[in-house]
PDB file of C-alpha atoms in Angstrom:
ATOM      1  CA  MET C   1     -19.358  84.009 -37.756  1.00 61.00           C
ATOM      2  CA  THR C   2     -19.952  86.619 -40.298  1.00 62.00           C
ATOM      3  CA  SER C   3     -18.483  84.478 -43.138  1.00 59.00           C
ATOM      4  CA  GLY C   4     -20.316  81.387 -41.788  1.00 63.00           C
ATOM      5  CA  VAL C   5     -23.568  83.281 -42.188  1.00 65.00           C
ATOM      6  CA  ALA C   6     -22.796  84.431 -45.635  1.00 67.00           C
ATOM      7  CA  ALA C   7     -21.934  80.882 -46.661  1.00 66.00           C
ATOM      8  CA  LEU C   8     -25.231  79.702 -45.050  1.00 67.00           C
ATOM      9  CA  TRP C   9     -27.281  82.442 -46.998  1.00 64.00           C
ATOM     10  CA  SER C  10     -25.607  81.301 -50.361  1.00 69.00           C
ATOM     11  CA  HIS C  11     -26.775  77.643 -49.687  1.00 66.00           C
ATOM     12  CA  ARG C  12     -30.469  78.766 -48.619  1.00 72.00           C
ATOM     13  CA  ASN C  13     -31.839  76.912 -51.479  1.00 78.00           C
ATOM     14  CA  SER C  14     -30.217  73.627 -50.146  1.00 75.00           C
ATOM     15  CA  LEU C  15     -31.787  74.477 -46.721  1.00 77.00           C
ATOM     16  CA  ARG C  16     -35.291  74.805 -48.362  1.00 82.00           C
ATOM     17  CA  ILE C  17     -34.834  71.474 -50.192  1.00 81.00           C
ATOM     18  CA  LEU C  18     -33.792  69.657 -46.902  1.00 80.00           C
ATOM     19  CA  VAL C  19     -36.923  71.447 -44.882  1.00 80.00           C
ATOM     20  CA  ARG C  20     -39.280  70.153 -47.796  1.00 81.00           C
ATOM     21  CA  ARG C  21     -37.803  66.857 -47.527  1.00 78.00           C
ATOM     22  CA  ASP C  22     -38.010  66.326 -43.975  1.00 76.00           C
ATOM     23  CA  LEU C  23     -41.524  67.508 -43.868  1.00 73.00           C
ATOM     24  CA  ALA C  24     -42.455  65.202 -46.893  1.00 72.00           C
ATOM     25  CA  VAL C  25     -40.700  62.103 -45.183  1.00 71.00           C
ATOM     26  CA  LYS C  26     -42.279  62.867 -41.703  1.00 68.00           C
ATOM     27  CA  TYR C  27     -45.875  62.720 -43.110  1.00 67.00           C
ATOM     28  CA  GLN C  28     -45.487  60.668 -46.207  1.00 67.00           C
ATOM     29  CA  GLN C  29     -47.160  57.444 -44.648  1.00 63.00           C
ATOM     30  CA  SER C  30     -49.902  59.492 -42.564  1.00 62.00           C
ATOM     31  CA  VAL C  31     -53.486  59.553 -43.501  1.00 57.00           C
ATOM     32  CA  LEU C  32     -53.919  62.942 -41.703  1.00 62.00           C
ATOM     33  CA  GLY C  33     -50.456  64.291 -42.845  1.00 60.00           C
ATOM     34  CA  TYR C  34     -49.732  67.833 -41.672  1.00 68.00           C
ATOM     35  CA  PHE C  35     -52.788  67.863 -39.512  1.00 72.00           C
ATOM     36  CA  TRP C  36     -50.910  65.888 -36.892  1.00 69.00           C
ATOM     37  CA  SER C  37     -48.889  69.150 -36.141  1.00 70.00           C
ATOM     38  CA  LEU C  38     -52.304  70.632 -35.209  1.00 77.00           C
ATOM     39  CA  ILE C  39     -54.131  67.767 -33.470  1.00 79.00           C
ATOM     40  CA  GLU C  40     -51.331  67.051 -30.882  1.00 79.00           C
ATOM     41  CA  PRO C  41     -50.955  70.693 -29.385  1.00 81.00           C
ATOM     42  CA  LEU C  42     -54.963  70.859 -29.626  1.00 81.00           C
ATOM     43  CA  GLY C  43     -55.172  67.679 -27.715  1.00 83.00           C
ATOM     44  CA  MET C  44     -52.706  68.831 -25.028  1.00 82.00           C
ATOM     45  CA  GLY C  45     -54.530  72.105 -24.735  1.00 82.00           C
ATOM     46  CA  ALA C  46     -58.059  70.146 -24.170  1.00 84.00           C
ATOM     47  CA  ILE C  47     -56.239  68.041 -21.565  1.00 86.00           C
ATOM     48  CA  TYR C  48     -54.833  71.016 -19.453  1.00 83.00           C
ATOM     49  CA  TRP C  49     -58.043  73.121 -19.848  1.00 81.00           C
ATOM     50  CA  PHE C  50     -59.946  70.216 -18.429  1.00 81.00           C
ATOM     51  CA  VAL C  51     -57.374  69.839 -15.368  1.00 78.00           C
ATOM     52  CA  PHE C  52     -56.713  73.648 -14.561  1.00 75.00           C
ATOM     53  CA  GLY C  53     -59.780  75.203 -16.273  1.00 70.00           C
ATOM     54  CA  VAL C  54     -62.614  72.834 -14.949  1.00 70.00           C
ATOM     55  CA  LEU C  55     -61.230  70.688 -12.107  1.00 69.00           C
ATOM     56  CA  TYR C  56     -59.257  73.555 -10.509  1.00 66.00           C
ATOM     57  CA  SER C  57     -60.678  76.624 -12.049  1.00 63.00           C
ATOM     58  CA  ARG C  58     -61.144  78.551  -8.847  1.00 63.00           C
ATOM     59  CA  ASP C  59     -57.392  78.324  -8.019  1.00 59.00           C
ATOM     60  CA  THR C  60     -56.483  79.013 -11.677  1.00 61.00           C
ATOM     61  CA  GLY C  61     -58.700  82.005 -12.281  1.00 59.00           C
ATOM     62  CA  ARG C  62     -57.363  83.835  -9.076  1.00 61.00           C
ATOM     63  CA  HIS C  63     -53.952  83.850 -10.850  1.00 61.00           C
ATOM     64  CA  LEU C  64     -54.790  84.266 -14.397  1.00 66.00           C
ATOM     65  CA  GLY C  65     -56.654  87.866 -13.835  1.00 65.00           C
ATOM     66  CA  GLU C  66     -58.213  88.916 -17.188  1.00 63.00           C
ATOM     67  CA  ALA C  67     -56.827  85.657 -18.865  1.00 65.00           C
ATOM     68  CA  ALA C  68     -58.988  83.466 -16.795  1.00 68.00           C
ATOM     69  CA  GLU C  69     -62.223  83.853 -19.141  1.00 76.00           C
ATOM     70  CA  SER C  70     -60.335  82.943 -22.201  1.00 81.00           C
ATOM     71  CA  TYR C  71     -57.983  80.334 -20.631  1.00 85.00           C
ATOM     72  CA  PRO C  72     -58.085  77.972 -23.675  1.00 87.00           C
ATOM     73  CA  LEU C  73     -56.435  80.706 -25.784  1.00 90.00           C
ATOM     74  CA  PHE C  74     -54.071  81.059 -23.131  1.00 91.00           C
ATOM     75  CA  LEU C  75     -53.311  77.502 -23.261  1.00 90.00           C
ATOM     76  CA  ILE C  76     -53.126  77.091 -26.958  1.00 92.00           C
ATOM     77  CA  THR C  77     -50.908  80.091 -27.474  1.00 93.00           C
ATOM     78  CA  GLY C  78     -48.362  78.817 -24.927  1.00 92.00           C
ATOM     79  CA  ILE C  79     -48.625  74.920 -26.149  1.00 93.00           C
ATOM     80  CA  PHE C  80     -48.438  75.874 -29.948  1.00 92.00           C
ATOM     81  CA  ALA C  81     -45.034  77.789 -29.336  1.00 94.00           C
ATOM     82  CA  TRP C  82     -44.031  74.896 -27.014  1.00 94.00           C
ATOM     83  CA  MET C  83     -44.442  72.409 -29.692  1.00 92.00           C
ATOM     84  CA  TRP C  84     -42.070  74.322 -31.982  1.00 93.00           C
ATOM     85  CA  THR C  85     -39.395  74.300 -28.904  1.00 94.00           C
ATOM     86  CA  SER C  86     -39.550  70.742 -28.104  1.00 93.00           C
ATOM     87  CA  SER C  87     -39.768  69.343 -31.582  1.00 90.00           C
ATOM     88  CA  ALA C  88     -36.968  71.426 -32.698  1.00 91.00           C
ATOM     89  CA  LEU C  89     -34.673  70.532 -29.956  1.00 92.00           C
ATOM     90  CA  SER C  90     -35.618  66.688 -29.944  1.00 90.00           C
ATOM     91  CA  GLU C  91     -34.931  66.591 -33.719  1.00 87.00           C
ATOM     92  CA  ALA C  92     -32.047  68.861 -33.963  1.00 86.00           C
ATOM     93  CA  THR C  93     -30.144  66.755 -31.430  1.00 87.00           C
ATOM     94  CA  ASN C  94     -29.722  63.843 -33.688  1.00 85.00           C
ATOM     95  CA  ALA C  95     -29.747  66.137 -36.863  1.00 81.00           C
ATOM     96  CA  LEU C  96     -26.178  65.023 -37.599  1.00 81.00           C
ATOM     97  CA  THR C  97     -26.082  61.557 -36.472  1.00 82.00           C
ATOM     98  CA  GLY C  98     -29.225  60.738 -38.417  1.00 75.00           C
ATOM     99  CA  GLN C  99     -28.011  62.172 -41.779  1.00 73.00           C
ATOM    100  CA  SER C 100     -24.431  61.194 -41.708  1.00 72.00           C
ATOM    101  CA  ARG C 101     -24.388  60.150 -45.334  1.00 75.00           C
ATOM    102  CA  LEU C 102     -25.660  63.490 -46.584  1.00 73.00           C
ATOM    103  CA  ILE C 103     -23.396  65.392 -44.541  1.00 75.00           C
ATOM    104  CA  THR C 104     -20.181  63.695 -45.740  1.00 72.00           C
ATOM    105  CA  THR C 105     -21.214  63.815 -49.469  1.00 72.00           C
ATOM    106  CA  MET C 106     -23.114  67.140 -49.764  1.00 72.00           C
ATOM    107  CA  ASN C 107     -21.129  70.349 -50.396  1.00 74.00           C
ATOM    108  CA  VAL C 108     -22.848  72.615 -48.050  1.00 75.00           C
ATOM    109  CA  PRO C 109     -22.234  74.268 -44.755  1.00 77.00           C
ATOM    110  CA  ARG C 110     -23.076  71.593 -42.059  1.00 81.00           C
ATOM    111  CA  GLN C 111     -25.141  73.980 -40.152  1.00 85.00           C
ATOM    112  CA  VAL C 112     -27.779  73.673 -42.777  1.00 86.00           C
ATOM    113  CA  PHE C 113     -28.685  70.278 -40.997  1.00 86.00           C
ATOM    114  CA  PRO C 114     -29.752  71.357 -37.506  1.00 89.00           C
ATOM    115  CA  ILE C 115     -30.944  74.718 -38.682  1.00 89.00           C
ATOM    116  CA  GLY C 116     -33.077  72.877 -41.216  1.00 88.00           C
ATOM    117  CA  ARG C 117     -34.759  71.008 -38.291  1.00 88.00           C
ATOM    118  CA  VAL C 118     -35.587  74.371 -36.538  1.00 92.00           C
ATOM    119  CA  THR C 119     -37.129  75.785 -39.634  1.00 90.00           C
ATOM    120  CA  GLY C 120     -39.114  72.668 -40.393  1.00 87.00           C
ATOM    121  CA  ARG C 121     -40.816  72.745 -36.886  1.00 88.00           C
ATOM    122  CA  PHE C 122     -41.420  76.385 -37.411  1.00 91.00           C
ATOM    123  CA  ALA C 123     -43.213  75.588 -40.532  1.00 87.00           C
ATOM    124  CA  GLU C 124     -45.587  73.434 -38.431  1.00 86.00           C
ATOM    125  CA  TYR C 125     -45.816  76.404 -35.896  1.00 90.00           C
ATOM    126  CA  ALA C 126     -46.738  78.585 -38.688  1.00 89.00           C
ATOM    127  CA  ALA C 127     -49.578  76.160 -40.084  1.00 85.00           C
ATOM    128  CA  GLY C 128     -51.439  76.438 -36.718  1.00 86.00           C
ATOM    129  CA  LEU C 129     -51.474  80.163 -36.573  1.00 89.00           C
ATOM    130  CA  PRO C 130     -54.597  80.448 -38.459  1.00 89.00           C
ATOM    131  CA  ILE C 131     -56.344  78.313 -35.824  1.00 88.00           C
ATOM    132  CA  LEU C 132     -54.967  80.381 -33.101  1.00 90.00           C
ATOM    133  CA  ILE C 133     -56.127  83.448 -34.724  1.00 90.00           C
ATOM    134  CA  ALA C 134     -59.648  82.004 -35.307  1.00 90.00           C
ATOM    135  CA  ILE C 135     -59.828  81.216 -31.632  1.00 89.00           C
ATOM    136  CA  ALA C 136     -58.681  84.800 -30.735  1.00 90.00           C
ATOM    137  CA  VAL C 137     -61.172  86.329 -32.896  1.00 90.00           C
ATOM    138  CA  ILE C 138     -63.975  84.402 -31.293  1.00 89.00           C
ATOM    139  CA  TYR C 139     -63.028  85.554 -27.629  1.00 88.00           C
ATOM    140  CA  ALA C 140     -62.513  89.217 -29.052  1.00 86.00           C
ATOM    141  CA  ALA C 141     -66.041  89.120 -30.499  1.00 85.00           C
ATOM    142  CA  HIS C 142     -67.218  88.439 -27.106  1.00 80.00           C
ATOM    143  CA  GLY C 143     -65.245  90.914 -25.348  1.00 77.00           C
ATOM    144  CA  ARG C 144     -63.061  88.577 -23.338  1.00 80.00           C
ATOM    145  CA  ILE C 145     -59.611  89.749 -24.840  1.00 83.00           C
ATOM    146  CA  HIS C 146     -58.751  93.151 -26.294  1.00 81.00           C
ATOM    147  CA  PRO C 147     -55.539  92.708 -28.448  1.00 79.00           C
ATOM    148  CA  GLY C 148     -53.990  95.919 -30.059  1.00 80.00           C
ATOM    149  CA  TRP C 149     -50.528  97.003 -30.241  1.00 85.00           C
ATOM    150  CA  SER C 150     -49.718  93.895 -28.366  1.00 85.00           C
ATOM    151  CA  LEU C 151     -50.113  91.944 -31.528  1.00 89.00           C
ATOM    152  CA  LEU C 152     -46.620  93.139 -32.352  1.00 90.00           C
ATOM    153  CA  SER C 153     -45.294  90.706 -29.819  1.00 92.00           C
ATOM    154  CA  LEU C 154     -45.740  87.835 -32.389  1.00 93.00           C
ATOM    155  CA  PRO C 155     -42.891  88.654 -34.759  1.00 94.00           C
ATOM    156  CA  LEU C 156     -40.619  89.669 -31.890  1.00 95.00           C
ATOM    157  CA  ALA C 157     -41.449  86.466 -29.957  1.00 95.00           C
ATOM    158  CA  VAL C 158     -40.753  84.384 -33.135  1.00 95.00           C
ATOM    159  CA  LEU C 159     -37.435  86.035 -33.916  1.00 96.00           C
ATOM    160  CA  VAL C 160     -36.225  85.627 -30.354  1.00 96.00           C
ATOM    161  CA  GLN C 161     -37.179  82.139 -30.171  1.00 96.00           C
ATOM    162  CA  ALA C 162     -35.572  81.428 -33.566  1.00 95.00           C
ATOM    163  CA  VAL C 163     -32.374  82.902 -32.414  1.00 95.00           C
ATOM    164  CA  LEU C 164     -32.330  80.672 -29.122  1.00 96.00           C
ATOM    165  CA  LEU C 165     -33.273  77.393 -30.899  1.00 95.00           C
ATOM    166  CA  THR C 166     -30.803  77.959 -33.591  1.00 94.00           C
ATOM    167  CA  GLY C 167     -28.055  78.227 -31.130  1.00 94.00           C
ATOM    168  CA  LEU C 168     -29.363  75.349 -28.994  1.00 94.00           C
ATOM    169  CA  ALA C 169     -29.644  73.124 -32.253  1.00 93.00           C
ATOM    170  CA  LEU C 170     -26.093  73.788 -33.338  1.00 92.00           C
ATOM    171  CA  LEU C 171     -24.732  73.210 -29.658  1.00 92.00           C
ATOM    172  CA  LEU C 172     -26.809  69.898 -29.195  1.00 91.00           C
ATOM    173  CA  SER C 173     -26.261  68.461 -32.651  1.00 89.00           C
ATOM    174  CA  ALA C 174     -22.428  68.779 -32.602  1.00 88.00           C
ATOM    175  CA  TRP C 175     -22.137  67.446 -28.954  1.00 90.00           C
ATOM    176  CA  ASN C 176     -24.605  64.535 -29.658  1.00 89.00           C
ATOM    177  CA  VAL C 177     -22.131  62.993 -32.454  1.00 85.00           C
ATOM    178  CA  LEU C 178     -19.305  62.889 -29.536  1.00 85.00           C
ATOM    179  CA  MET C 179     -21.415  61.985 -26.657  1.00 84.00           C
ATOM    180  CA  ARG C 180     -24.436  60.196 -27.312  1.00 79.00           C
ATOM    181  CA  ASP C 181     -25.826  60.699 -23.765  1.00 82.00           C
ATOM    182  CA  VAL C 182     -26.866  64.160 -24.808  1.00 85.00           C
ATOM    183  CA  GLU C 183     -29.792  62.989 -26.678  1.00 82.00           C
ATOM    184  CA  ARG C 184     -31.069  60.948 -23.563  1.00 86.00           C
ATOM    185  CA  LEU C 185     -30.326  63.881 -21.237  1.00 89.00           C
ATOM    186  CA  MET C 186     -32.490  66.203 -23.425  1.00 89.00           C
ATOM    187  CA  ARG C 187     -35.442  64.124 -23.266  1.00 88.00           C
ATOM    188  CA  LEU C 188     -35.544  64.811 -19.440  1.00 91.00           C
ATOM    189  CA  ILE C 189     -34.413  68.475 -19.726  1.00 92.00           C
ATOM    190  CA  ILE C 190     -37.389  69.055 -22.220  1.00 92.00           C
ATOM    191  CA  ARG C 191     -39.788  67.694 -19.865  1.00 91.00           C
ATOM    192  CA  VAL C 192     -38.478  69.744 -17.071  1.00 92.00           C
ATOM    193  CA  LEU C 193     -38.628  72.916 -19.177  1.00 92.00           C
ATOM    194  CA  PHE C 194     -42.188  72.552 -19.940  1.00 93.00           C
ATOM    195  CA  TYR C 195     -43.142  72.964 -16.151  1.00 90.00           C
ATOM    196  CA  ALA C 196     -40.217  75.403 -15.517  1.00 91.00           C
ATOM    197  CA  THR C 197     -41.704  77.831 -18.171  1.00 92.00           C
ATOM    198  CA  PRO C 198     -44.976  79.824 -17.943  1.00 92.00           C
ATOM    199  CA  ILE C 199     -46.779  77.913 -20.585  1.00 91.00           C
ATOM    200  CA  ILE C 200     -49.880  76.801 -18.892  1.00 88.00           C
ATOM    201  CA  TYR C 201     -49.726  79.142 -15.894  1.00 87.00           C
ATOM    202  CA  PRO C 202     -48.818  82.889 -15.654  1.00 86.00           C
ATOM    203  CA  LEU C 203     -45.570  84.088 -14.500  1.00 88.00           C
ATOM    204  CA  SER C 204     -47.273  86.067 -11.777  1.00 85.00           C
ATOM    205  CA  LEU C 205     -48.018  82.670 -10.219  1.00 85.00           C
ATOM    206  CA  VAL C 206     -44.291  82.111  -9.766  1.00 88.00           C
ATOM    207  CA  ARG C 207     -43.536  85.639  -8.652  1.00 86.00           C
ATOM    208  CA  GLU C 208     -46.191  85.643  -6.041  1.00 84.00           C
ATOM    209  CA  SER C 209     -45.398  82.289  -4.745  1.00 83.00           C
ATOM    210  CA  SER C 210     -43.238  81.387  -1.515  1.00 86.00           C
ATOM    211  CA  LEU C 211     -40.120  80.463  -3.478  1.00 87.00           C
ATOM    212  CA  PRO C 212     -36.839  82.042  -2.473  1.00 91.00           C
ATOM    213  CA  ASP C 213     -35.959  85.159  -4.164  1.00 90.00           C
ATOM    214  CA  TRP C 214     -32.771  83.675  -5.530  1.00 91.00           C
ATOM    215  CA  LEU C 215     -34.615  80.746  -6.891  1.00 92.00           C
ATOM    216  CA  LYS C 216     -37.265  83.227  -8.784  1.00 91.00           C
ATOM    217  CA  VAL C 217     -34.192  85.009 -10.357  1.00 92.00           C
ATOM    218  CA  VAL C 218     -32.755  81.839 -11.435  1.00 92.00           C
ATOM    219  CA  TYR C 219     -36.122  80.792 -12.858  1.00 94.00           C
ATOM    220  CA  GLU C 220     -36.276  84.097 -14.723  1.00 92.00           C
ATOM    221  CA  LEU C 221     -32.717  83.595 -16.432  1.00 93.00           C
ATOM    222  CA  ASN C 222     -34.228  80.983 -18.580  1.00 94.00           C
ATOM    223  CA  PRO C 223     -34.710  82.815 -21.804  1.00 95.00           C
ATOM    224  CA  LEU C 224     -37.886  80.778 -22.591  1.00 95.00           C
ATOM    225  CA  VAL C 225     -39.647  82.531 -19.852  1.00 95.00           C
ATOM    226  CA  GLY C 226     -39.463  85.789 -21.561  1.00 95.00           C
ATOM    227  CA  ILE C 227     -40.197  84.195 -24.792  1.00 96.00           C
ATOM    228  CA  PHE C 228     -43.337  82.688 -23.755  1.00 96.00           C
ATOM    229  CA  GLN C 229     -44.450  85.894 -22.070  1.00 95.00           C
ATOM    230  CA  LEU C 230     -44.045  87.537 -25.363  1.00 95.00           C
ATOM    231  CA  HIS C 231     -46.285  84.977 -26.837  1.00 95.00           C
ATOM    232  CA  HIS C 232     -48.938  85.381 -24.067  1.00 93.00           C
ATOM    233  CA  ALA C 233     -48.490  89.152 -24.608  1.00 92.00           C
ATOM    234  CA  ILE C 234     -49.973  88.800 -28.098  1.00 92.00           C
ATOM    235  CA  TRP C 235     -53.400  88.611 -26.648  1.00 91.00           C
ATOM    236  CA  TYR C 236     -52.834  89.884 -22.987  1.00 90.00           C
ATOM    237  CA  PRO C 237     -50.933  93.017 -22.927  1.00 88.00           C
ATOM    238  CA  ASP C 238     -50.304  92.781 -19.129  1.00 87.00           C
ATOM    239  CA  GLU C 239     -48.152  89.683 -19.732  1.00 88.00           C
ATOM    240  CA  PHE C 240     -45.521  91.593 -21.749  1.00 92.00           C
ATOM    241  CA  PRO C 241     -42.270  91.235 -19.990  1.00 92.00           C
ATOM    242  CA  ASP C 242     -40.589  94.104 -18.113  1.00 92.00           C
ATOM    243  CA  ALA C 243     -37.457  95.645 -19.391  1.00 93.00           C
ATOM    244  CA  ARG C 244     -35.259  93.453 -17.046  1.00 94.00           C
ATOM    245  CA  LEU C 245     -36.964  90.219 -18.357  1.00 94.00           C
ATOM    246  CA  LEU C 246     -36.975  91.225 -21.931  1.00 95.00           C
ATOM    247  CA  ALA C 247     -33.263  92.366 -21.923  1.00 95.00           C
ATOM    248  CA  THR C 248     -32.409  89.010 -20.067  1.00 95.00           C
ATOM    249  CA  THR C 249     -34.268  87.068 -22.715  1.00 96.00           C
ATOM    250  CA  VAL C 250     -32.888  88.774 -25.858  1.00 95.00           C
ATOM    251  CA  GLY C 251     -29.326  88.858 -24.339  1.00 95.00           C
ATOM    252  CA  GLY C 252     -29.537  85.288 -23.239  1.00 95.00           C
ATOM    253  CA  SER C 253     -30.855  84.132 -26.724  1.00 95.00           C
ATOM    254  CA  LEU C 254     -28.026  85.820 -28.533  1.00 95.00           C
ATOM    255  CA  LEU C 255     -25.435  84.511 -26.066  1.00 96.00           C
ATOM    256  CA  VAL C 256     -26.689  80.957 -26.754  1.00 95.00           C
ATOM    257  CA  LEU C 257     -26.565  81.602 -30.551  1.00 94.00           C
ATOM    258  CA  THR C 258     -22.993  82.862 -30.249  1.00 93.00           C
ATOM    259  CA  ALA C 259     -21.971  79.976 -27.967  1.00 93.00           C
ATOM    260  CA  GLY C 260     -23.634  77.190 -30.306  1.00 92.00           C
ATOM    261  CA  TRP C 261     -22.078  78.614 -33.484  1.00 90.00           C
ATOM    262  CA  TRP C 262     -18.769  78.756 -32.125  1.00 91.00           C
ATOM    263  CA  SER C 263     -18.971  75.291 -30.665  1.00 90.00           C
ATOM    264  CA  PHE C 264     -20.079  73.852 -33.886  1.00 89.00           C
ATOM    265  CA  ARG C 265     -17.314  75.422 -35.815  1.00 87.00           C
ATOM    266  CA  ARG C 266     -14.830  74.264 -33.244  1.00 89.00           C
ATOM    267  CA  LEU C 267     -16.144  70.765 -33.002  1.00 87.00           C
ATOM    268  CA  GLU C 268     -16.754  70.467 -36.732  1.00 82.00           C
ATOM    269  CA  PRO C 269     -13.443  68.503 -37.671  1.00 82.00           C
ATOM    270  CA  ALA C 270     -14.005  66.112 -34.664  1.00 84.00           C
ATOM    271  CA  VAL C 271     -17.733  65.487 -35.772  1.00 79.00           C
ATOM    272  CA  LEU C 272     -16.792  64.708 -39.300  1.00 79.00           C
ATOM    273  CA  LYS C 273     -14.316  62.413 -38.261  1.00 77.00           C
ATOM    274  CA  GLU C 274     -16.718  60.480 -35.757  1.00 75.00           C
ATOM    275  CA  LEU C 275     -19.317  60.544 -38.794  1.00 64.00           C
TER     276      LEU C 275
END
C-alpha cells in the first residue's frame, strides 16, 4: 500500500488533469455551470426545512435543542456534506467502466480514476463552503449559534470523510467491472443511507428512541454517523461525537480504506482483462 501511495503521489498531476476534465465535461453545456452544485443542496435544504422546520416544527424543535433556532444551518451543513458523499459514491462506482479507453492507454496507477471522482466532488463541496459560512455568520450575529473551538471539526470531518469515500470508491469501482449489479445496488443503498445517517435530524433522536439497544449499536457502527456529527459540531459543539463514536468512525474509515485498496490491487488484473 505504501508503494501504491508513492506511485499515486508521483502521478498527482495526472489526477489534477482528470479532475479538471471531469468538471469541465460535467458543466460544459450548462448555462449555470458550477452553480448547479450549489442550487441542488440549497433546494433540498429548503424542502426539508419546510417539512420539518415549518410543518413539524414543534416535534423537530423538541429534539434539536439549541439547533432548533438555526435549523436551516443544521440542514444545509448536513446536506452539503451528503451531496459530496452521494455524488462521489455514484460516480466512483462506474469510474472504471465509463473510462475504459483511458484506463487501457494511460500509463498511470488505475486508482487515479476512482479517486479522481472523489476529489472532483470534494471540489464542488468546497465551492459551497462560502455560502455555508455566510449563513453561519448571519445566525452568529443574531446570537443563535456560538461557534468557537468547534470550528476545528471541519478539517477533521473532511479528512475522515475523504478517507472513507476513497476506500469505498476503490472497492466499488473494481467490483462494478466484474459485477454490474453493484451500480444498481448502490442506488438503493445511497437512498437508505440518507435516512440512516443523522443529516436532517440529530443523533439524539435515535438514541432517545424506542429502538432496541442492539439496533442503536448497529446504527452507530456506520462511519457516516460520526462523520456527520463532526460536520454538525462545526456550529453546534454539543453535537461533537463522544470518544466511542469518534473511535468507531476513524477506525471504520481506515478499515474501509485498507480493504478498498487491497481489493483494488487484487482485482486489478481481472478488471483490466474485463475492460
